[in-house]
PDB file of C-alpha atoms in Angstrom:
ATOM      1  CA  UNK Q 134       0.000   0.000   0.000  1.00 95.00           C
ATOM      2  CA  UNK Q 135       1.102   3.507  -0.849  1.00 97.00           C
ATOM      3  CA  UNK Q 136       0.230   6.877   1.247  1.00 97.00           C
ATOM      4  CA  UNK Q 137       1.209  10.314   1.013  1.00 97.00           C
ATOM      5  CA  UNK Q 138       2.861  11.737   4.380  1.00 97.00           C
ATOM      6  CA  UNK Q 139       0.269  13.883   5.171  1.00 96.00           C
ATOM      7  CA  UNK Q 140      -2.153  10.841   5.365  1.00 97.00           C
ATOM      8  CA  UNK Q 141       0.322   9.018   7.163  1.00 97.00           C
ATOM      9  CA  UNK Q 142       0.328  12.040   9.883  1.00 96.00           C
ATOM     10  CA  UNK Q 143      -3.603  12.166  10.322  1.00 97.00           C
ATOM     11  CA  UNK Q 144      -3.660   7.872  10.877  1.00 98.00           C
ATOM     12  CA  UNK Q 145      -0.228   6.693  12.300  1.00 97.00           C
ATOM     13  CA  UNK Q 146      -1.766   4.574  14.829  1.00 97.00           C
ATOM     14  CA  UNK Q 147      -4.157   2.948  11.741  1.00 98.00           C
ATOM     15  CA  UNK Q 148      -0.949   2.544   9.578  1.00 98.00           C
ATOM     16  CA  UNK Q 149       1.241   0.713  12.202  1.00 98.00           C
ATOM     17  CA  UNK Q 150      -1.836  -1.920  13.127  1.00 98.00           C
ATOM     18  CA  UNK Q 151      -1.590  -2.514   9.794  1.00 98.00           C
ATOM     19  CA  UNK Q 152       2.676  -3.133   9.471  1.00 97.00           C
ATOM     20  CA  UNK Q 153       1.838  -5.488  12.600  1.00 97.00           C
ATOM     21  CA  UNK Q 154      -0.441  -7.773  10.393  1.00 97.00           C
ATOM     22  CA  UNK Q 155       2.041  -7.858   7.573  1.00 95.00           C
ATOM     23  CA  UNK Q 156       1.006  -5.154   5.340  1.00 96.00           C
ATOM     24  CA  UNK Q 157       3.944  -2.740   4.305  1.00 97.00           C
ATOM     25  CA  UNK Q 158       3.175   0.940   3.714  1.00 97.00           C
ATOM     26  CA  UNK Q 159       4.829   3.092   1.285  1.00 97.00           C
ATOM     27  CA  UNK Q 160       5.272   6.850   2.416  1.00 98.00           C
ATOM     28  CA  UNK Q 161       5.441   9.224  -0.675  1.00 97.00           C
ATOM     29  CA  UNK Q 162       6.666  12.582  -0.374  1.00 96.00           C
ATOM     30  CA  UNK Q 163       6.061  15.129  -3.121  1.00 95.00           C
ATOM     31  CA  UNK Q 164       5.031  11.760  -5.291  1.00 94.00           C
ATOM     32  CA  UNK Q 165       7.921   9.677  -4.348  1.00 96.00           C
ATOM     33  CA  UNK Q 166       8.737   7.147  -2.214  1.00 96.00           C
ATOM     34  CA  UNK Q 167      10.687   8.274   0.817  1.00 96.00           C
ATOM     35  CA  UNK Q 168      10.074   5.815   3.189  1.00 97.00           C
ATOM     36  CA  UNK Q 169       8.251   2.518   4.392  1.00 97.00           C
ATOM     37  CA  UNK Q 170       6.761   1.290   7.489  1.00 98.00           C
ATOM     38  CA  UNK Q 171       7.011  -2.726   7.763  1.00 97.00           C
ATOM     39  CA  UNK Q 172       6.542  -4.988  11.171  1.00 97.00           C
ATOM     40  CA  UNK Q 173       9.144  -5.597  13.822  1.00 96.00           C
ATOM     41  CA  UNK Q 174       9.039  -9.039  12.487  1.00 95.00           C
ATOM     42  CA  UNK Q 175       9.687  -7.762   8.969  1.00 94.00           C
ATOM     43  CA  UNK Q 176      12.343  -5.153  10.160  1.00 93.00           C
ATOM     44  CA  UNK Q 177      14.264  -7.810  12.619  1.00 93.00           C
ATOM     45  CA  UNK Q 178      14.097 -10.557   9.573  1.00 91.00           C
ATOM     46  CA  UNK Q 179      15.758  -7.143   7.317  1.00 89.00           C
ATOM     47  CA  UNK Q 180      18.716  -7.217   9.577  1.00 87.00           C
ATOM     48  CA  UNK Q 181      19.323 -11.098  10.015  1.00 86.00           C
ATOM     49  CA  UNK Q 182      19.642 -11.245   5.996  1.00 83.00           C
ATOM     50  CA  UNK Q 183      21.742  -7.895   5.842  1.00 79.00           C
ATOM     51  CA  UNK Q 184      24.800  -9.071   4.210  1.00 79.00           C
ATOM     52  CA  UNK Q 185      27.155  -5.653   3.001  1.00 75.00           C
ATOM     53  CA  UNK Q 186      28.009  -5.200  -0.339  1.00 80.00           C
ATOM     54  CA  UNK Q 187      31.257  -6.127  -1.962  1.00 78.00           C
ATOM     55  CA  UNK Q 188      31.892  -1.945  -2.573  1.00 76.00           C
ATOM     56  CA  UNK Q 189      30.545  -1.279   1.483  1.00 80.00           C
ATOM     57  CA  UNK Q 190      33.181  -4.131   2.446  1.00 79.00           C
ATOM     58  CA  UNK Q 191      36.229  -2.561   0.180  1.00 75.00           C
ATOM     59  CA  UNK Q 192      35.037   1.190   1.700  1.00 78.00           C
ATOM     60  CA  UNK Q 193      35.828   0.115   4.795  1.00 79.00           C
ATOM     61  CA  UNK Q 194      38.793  -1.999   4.494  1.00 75.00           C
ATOM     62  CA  UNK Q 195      39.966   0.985   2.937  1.00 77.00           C
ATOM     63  CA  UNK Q 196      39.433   2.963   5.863  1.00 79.00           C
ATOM     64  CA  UNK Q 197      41.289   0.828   8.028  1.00 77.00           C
ATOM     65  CA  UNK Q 198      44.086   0.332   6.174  1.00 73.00           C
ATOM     66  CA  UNK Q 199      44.308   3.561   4.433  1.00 75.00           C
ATOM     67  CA  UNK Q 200      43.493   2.570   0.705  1.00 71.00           C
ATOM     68  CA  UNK Q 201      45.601   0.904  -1.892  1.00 73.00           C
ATOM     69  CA  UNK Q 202      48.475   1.888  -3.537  1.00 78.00           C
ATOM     70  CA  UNK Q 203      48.770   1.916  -7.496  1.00 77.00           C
ATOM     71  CA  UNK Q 204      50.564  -1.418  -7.540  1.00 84.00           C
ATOM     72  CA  UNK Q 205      48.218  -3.148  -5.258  1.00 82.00           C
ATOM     73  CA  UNK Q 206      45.055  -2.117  -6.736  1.00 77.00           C
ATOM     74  CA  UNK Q 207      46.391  -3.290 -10.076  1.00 81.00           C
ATOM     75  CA  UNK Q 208      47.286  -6.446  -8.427  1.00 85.00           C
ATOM     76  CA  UNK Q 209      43.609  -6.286  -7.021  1.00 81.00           C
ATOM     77  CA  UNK Q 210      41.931  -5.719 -10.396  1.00 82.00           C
ATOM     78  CA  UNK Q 211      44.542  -8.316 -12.077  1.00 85.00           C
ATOM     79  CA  UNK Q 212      43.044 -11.037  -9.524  1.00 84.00           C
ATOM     80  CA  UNK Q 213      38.899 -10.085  -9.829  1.00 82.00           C
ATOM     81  CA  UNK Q 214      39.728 -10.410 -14.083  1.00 83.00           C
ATOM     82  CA  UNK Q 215      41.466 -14.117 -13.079  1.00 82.00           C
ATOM     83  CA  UNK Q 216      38.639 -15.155 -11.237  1.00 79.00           C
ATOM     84  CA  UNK Q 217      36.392 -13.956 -13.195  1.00 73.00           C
ATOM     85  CA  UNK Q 218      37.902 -15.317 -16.101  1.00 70.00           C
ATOM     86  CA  UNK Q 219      38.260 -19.124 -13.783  1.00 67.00           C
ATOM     87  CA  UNK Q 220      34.377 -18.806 -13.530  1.00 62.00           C
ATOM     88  CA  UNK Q 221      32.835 -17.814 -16.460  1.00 61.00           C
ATOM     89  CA  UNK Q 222      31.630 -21.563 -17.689  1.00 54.00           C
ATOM     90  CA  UNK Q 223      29.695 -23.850 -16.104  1.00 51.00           C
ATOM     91  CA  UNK Q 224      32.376 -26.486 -17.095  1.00 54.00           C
ATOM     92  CA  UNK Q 225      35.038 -24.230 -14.692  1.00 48.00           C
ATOM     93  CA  UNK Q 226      32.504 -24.445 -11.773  1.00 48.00           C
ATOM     94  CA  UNK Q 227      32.347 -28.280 -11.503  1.00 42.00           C
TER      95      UNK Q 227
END
């Protein structure tokens, strides 16, 4: 279900009964979606399956080890091409 924010100010009560018996809301702001009210069933089930991305992973290693230089992110890039190169067949996989 979508609702505009304005609707979602006049019912809030109405809206979160409804997240608790598995319906999910869509807020729209201005026409767009800006945000979404699920159960804490839905929400806690969100953060058991949150896995980061590959880039989120790499942002922070970079943060803790200060980056890469030239020469290892070539080395880096080299390695991603080889795999990805290893596992582009089905044959490779098995």
């Amino acid at each position: 279900m979508t609702v505009p924010l304005f609707d979602v100010k006049a019912k809030l009560s109405e809206y979160v009964t409804m997240a608790e018996n598995g319906e999910v809301i869509e807020i729209t702001k201005y026409g767009k979606t800006s945000a979404v009210i699920v159960s804490l069933e839905e929400y806690e089930q969100l953060k058991r399956n949150w896995r980061p991305s590959f880039v989120e992973q790499l942002n922070n290693w970079k943060q803790k080890t200060g980056g890469l230089t030239s020469k290892e992110y070539a080395e880096f890039t080299d390695a991603l091409k080889r795999n990805k190169e290893i596992y582009s067949t089905k044959e490779d996989l098995f």
